[in-house]
Short mmCIF file of C-alpha atoms in Angstrom, two decimals:
data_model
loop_
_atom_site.label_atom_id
_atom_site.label_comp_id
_atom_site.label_asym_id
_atom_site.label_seq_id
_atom_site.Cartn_x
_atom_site.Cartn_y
_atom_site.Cartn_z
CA UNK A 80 0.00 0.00 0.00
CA UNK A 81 1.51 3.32 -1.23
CA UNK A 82 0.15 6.56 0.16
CA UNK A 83 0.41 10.00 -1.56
CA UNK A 84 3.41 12.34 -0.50
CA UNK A 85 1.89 15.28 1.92
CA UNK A 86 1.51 18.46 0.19
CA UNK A 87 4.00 20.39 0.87
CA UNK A 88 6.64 17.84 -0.15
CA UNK A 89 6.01 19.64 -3.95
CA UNK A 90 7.83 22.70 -2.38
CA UNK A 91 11.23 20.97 -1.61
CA UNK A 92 13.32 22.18 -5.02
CA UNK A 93 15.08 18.58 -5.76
CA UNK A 94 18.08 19.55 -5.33
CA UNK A 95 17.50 19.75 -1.45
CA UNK A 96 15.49 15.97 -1.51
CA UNK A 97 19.34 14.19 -1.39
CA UNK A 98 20.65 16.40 1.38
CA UNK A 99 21.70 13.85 4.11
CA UNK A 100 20.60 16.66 6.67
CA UNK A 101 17.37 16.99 4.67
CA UNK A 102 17.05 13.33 5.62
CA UNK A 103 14.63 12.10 8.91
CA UNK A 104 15.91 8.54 8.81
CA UNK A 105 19.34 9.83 9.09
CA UNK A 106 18.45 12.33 11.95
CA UNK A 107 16.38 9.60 13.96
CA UNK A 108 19.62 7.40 13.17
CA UNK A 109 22.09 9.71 14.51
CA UNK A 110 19.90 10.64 17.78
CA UNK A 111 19.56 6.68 18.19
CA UNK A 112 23.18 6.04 18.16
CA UNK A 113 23.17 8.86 20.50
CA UNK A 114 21.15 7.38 22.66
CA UNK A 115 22.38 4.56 23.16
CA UNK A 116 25.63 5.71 23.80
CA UNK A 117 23.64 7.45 26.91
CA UNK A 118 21.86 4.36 27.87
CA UNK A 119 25.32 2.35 27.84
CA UNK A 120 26.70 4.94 30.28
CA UNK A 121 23.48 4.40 32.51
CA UNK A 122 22.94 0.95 32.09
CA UNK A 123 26.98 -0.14 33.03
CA UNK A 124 26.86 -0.60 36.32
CA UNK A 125 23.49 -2.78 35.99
CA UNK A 126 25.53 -5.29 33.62
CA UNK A 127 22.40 -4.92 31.29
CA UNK A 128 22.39 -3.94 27.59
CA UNK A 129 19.92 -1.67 26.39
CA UNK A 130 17.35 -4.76 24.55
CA UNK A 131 17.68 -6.42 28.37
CA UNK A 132 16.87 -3.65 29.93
CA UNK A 133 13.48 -3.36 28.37
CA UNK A 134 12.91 -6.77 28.55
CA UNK A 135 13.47 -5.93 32.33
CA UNK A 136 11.23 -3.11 32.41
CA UNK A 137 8.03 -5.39 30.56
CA UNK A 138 8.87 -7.93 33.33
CA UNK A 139 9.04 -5.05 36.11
CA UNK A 140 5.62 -3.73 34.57
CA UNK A 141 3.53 -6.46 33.29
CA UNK A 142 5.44 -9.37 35.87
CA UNK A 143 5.49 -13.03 34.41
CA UNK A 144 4.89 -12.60 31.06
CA UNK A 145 5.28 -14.90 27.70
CA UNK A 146 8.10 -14.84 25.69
CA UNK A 147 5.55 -14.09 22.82
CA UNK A 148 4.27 -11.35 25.05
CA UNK A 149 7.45 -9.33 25.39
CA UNK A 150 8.60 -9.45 21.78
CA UNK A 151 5.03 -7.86 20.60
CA UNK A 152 5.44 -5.01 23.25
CA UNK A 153 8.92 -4.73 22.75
CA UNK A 154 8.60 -5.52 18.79
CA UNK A 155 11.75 -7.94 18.71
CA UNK A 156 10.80 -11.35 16.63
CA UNK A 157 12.17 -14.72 18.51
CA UNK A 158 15.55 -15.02 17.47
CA UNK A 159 16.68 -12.02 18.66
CA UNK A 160 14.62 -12.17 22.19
CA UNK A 161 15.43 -15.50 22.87
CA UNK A 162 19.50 -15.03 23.17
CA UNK A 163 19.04 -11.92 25.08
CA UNK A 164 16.36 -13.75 27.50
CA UNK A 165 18.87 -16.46 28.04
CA UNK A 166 21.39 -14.10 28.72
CA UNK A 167 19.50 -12.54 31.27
CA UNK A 168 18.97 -15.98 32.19
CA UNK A 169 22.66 -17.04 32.84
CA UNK A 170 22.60 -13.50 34.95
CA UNK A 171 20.51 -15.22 37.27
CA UNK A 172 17.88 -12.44 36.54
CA UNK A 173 14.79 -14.19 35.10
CA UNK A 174 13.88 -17.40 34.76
CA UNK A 175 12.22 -19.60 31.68
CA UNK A 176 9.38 -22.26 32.21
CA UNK A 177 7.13 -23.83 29.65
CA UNK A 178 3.72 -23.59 30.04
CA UNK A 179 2.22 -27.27 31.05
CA UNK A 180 -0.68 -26.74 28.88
CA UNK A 181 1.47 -25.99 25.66
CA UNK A 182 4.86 -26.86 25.40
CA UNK A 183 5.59 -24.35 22.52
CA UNK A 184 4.67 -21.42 25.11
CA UNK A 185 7.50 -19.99 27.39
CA UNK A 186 6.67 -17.81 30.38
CA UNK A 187 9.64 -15.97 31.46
CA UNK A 188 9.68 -15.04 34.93
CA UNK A 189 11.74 -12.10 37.26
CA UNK A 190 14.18 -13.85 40.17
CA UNK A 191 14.94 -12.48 43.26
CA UNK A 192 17.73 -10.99 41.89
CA UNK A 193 15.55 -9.58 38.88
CA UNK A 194 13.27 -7.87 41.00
CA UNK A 195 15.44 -6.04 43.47
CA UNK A 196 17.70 -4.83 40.55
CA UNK A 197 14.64 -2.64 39.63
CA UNK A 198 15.47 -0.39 42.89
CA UNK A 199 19.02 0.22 41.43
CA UNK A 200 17.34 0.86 38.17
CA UNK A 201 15.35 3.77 39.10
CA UNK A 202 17.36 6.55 38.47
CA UNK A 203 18.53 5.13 34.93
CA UNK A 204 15.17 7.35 33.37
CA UNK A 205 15.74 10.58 34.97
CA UNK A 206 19.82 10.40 34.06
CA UNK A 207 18.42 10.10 30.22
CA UNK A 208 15.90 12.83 30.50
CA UNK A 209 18.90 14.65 31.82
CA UNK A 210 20.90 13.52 29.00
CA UNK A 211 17.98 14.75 26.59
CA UNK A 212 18.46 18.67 27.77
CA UNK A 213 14.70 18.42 27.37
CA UNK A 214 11.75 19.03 29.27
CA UNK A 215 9.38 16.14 30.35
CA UNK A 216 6.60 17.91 27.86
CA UNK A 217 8.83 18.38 24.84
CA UNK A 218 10.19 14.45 25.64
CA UNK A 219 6.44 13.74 26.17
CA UNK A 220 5.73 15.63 22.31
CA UNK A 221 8.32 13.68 20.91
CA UNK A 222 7.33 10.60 21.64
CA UNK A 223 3.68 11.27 20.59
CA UNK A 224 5.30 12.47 17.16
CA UNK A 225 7.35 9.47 17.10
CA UNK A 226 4.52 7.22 17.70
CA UNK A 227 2.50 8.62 14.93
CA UNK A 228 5.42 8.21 12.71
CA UNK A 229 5.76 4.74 13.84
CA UNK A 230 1.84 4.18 13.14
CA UNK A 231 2.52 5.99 9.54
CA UNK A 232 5.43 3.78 8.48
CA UNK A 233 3.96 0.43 9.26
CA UNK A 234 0.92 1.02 7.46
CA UNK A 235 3.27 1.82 4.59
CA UNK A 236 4.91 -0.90 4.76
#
């Protein structure tokens, strides 16, 4: 499904279109890699990456939840969520059980160990708002923007 370029696309002169700072992939791009240096900065003395930390924060959220369950919210397919989920694993952070019902299914669950690392967690969100040199309502705009985008793009994809 294609969708019709907005309106006032027609006023970019094409010489402008191939700018790379003309470009909102590459800007998104840039402020991700800059993010995640942030996050790695935050997230060292956990010992988590940034994908386990948001694993983490479903299981903090949510609790127990299905391995099928934290990929949709966290929109990671199985082969990359199931290495990182046995990483966190050999951590001793969360533990895997199959569901007796259905074999297939895998519940992933927080240990002791999972749970109280949330408390040293906490102040990993304000150090990147910090980071951001934003307020909470432009961070809170941005991710509404963001989220539309998101919404845009998969319908055109």
């Amino acid at each position: 499904m294609t969708s019709s370029p907005p309106p006032d696309l027609d006023r970019l002169p094409d010489a402008e279109l191939l700018k790379l700072d003309h470009q909102v992939c590459f800007s998104l791009q840039a402020a991700s890699r800059a993010f995640g240096g942030v996050y790695r900065e935050a997230l060292r003395d956990l010992g988590l990456t940034y994908p386990q930390y948001l694993a983490m924060m479903v299981l903090w959220e949510h609790g127990p939840s299905a391995v099928k369950s934290i990929g949709e919210r966290l929109h990671l397919d199985s082969g990359t969520l199931s290495p990182l989920l046995k990483r966190l694993e050999s951590a001793g952070l969360v533990r895997r059980e199959r569901a007796p019902e259905d074999e297939r299914s895998v519940t992933v669950h927080l240990t002791e160990a999972g749970a109280s690392l949330r408390e040293r967690a906490l102040p990993v969100p304000r150090a990147i708002l910090a980071a951001t040199g934003m307020t909470v309502e432009e961070v809170l705009t941005l991710q509404e923007v963001l989220g539309r985008l998101t919404t845009s793009l998969g319908r055109a994809g």
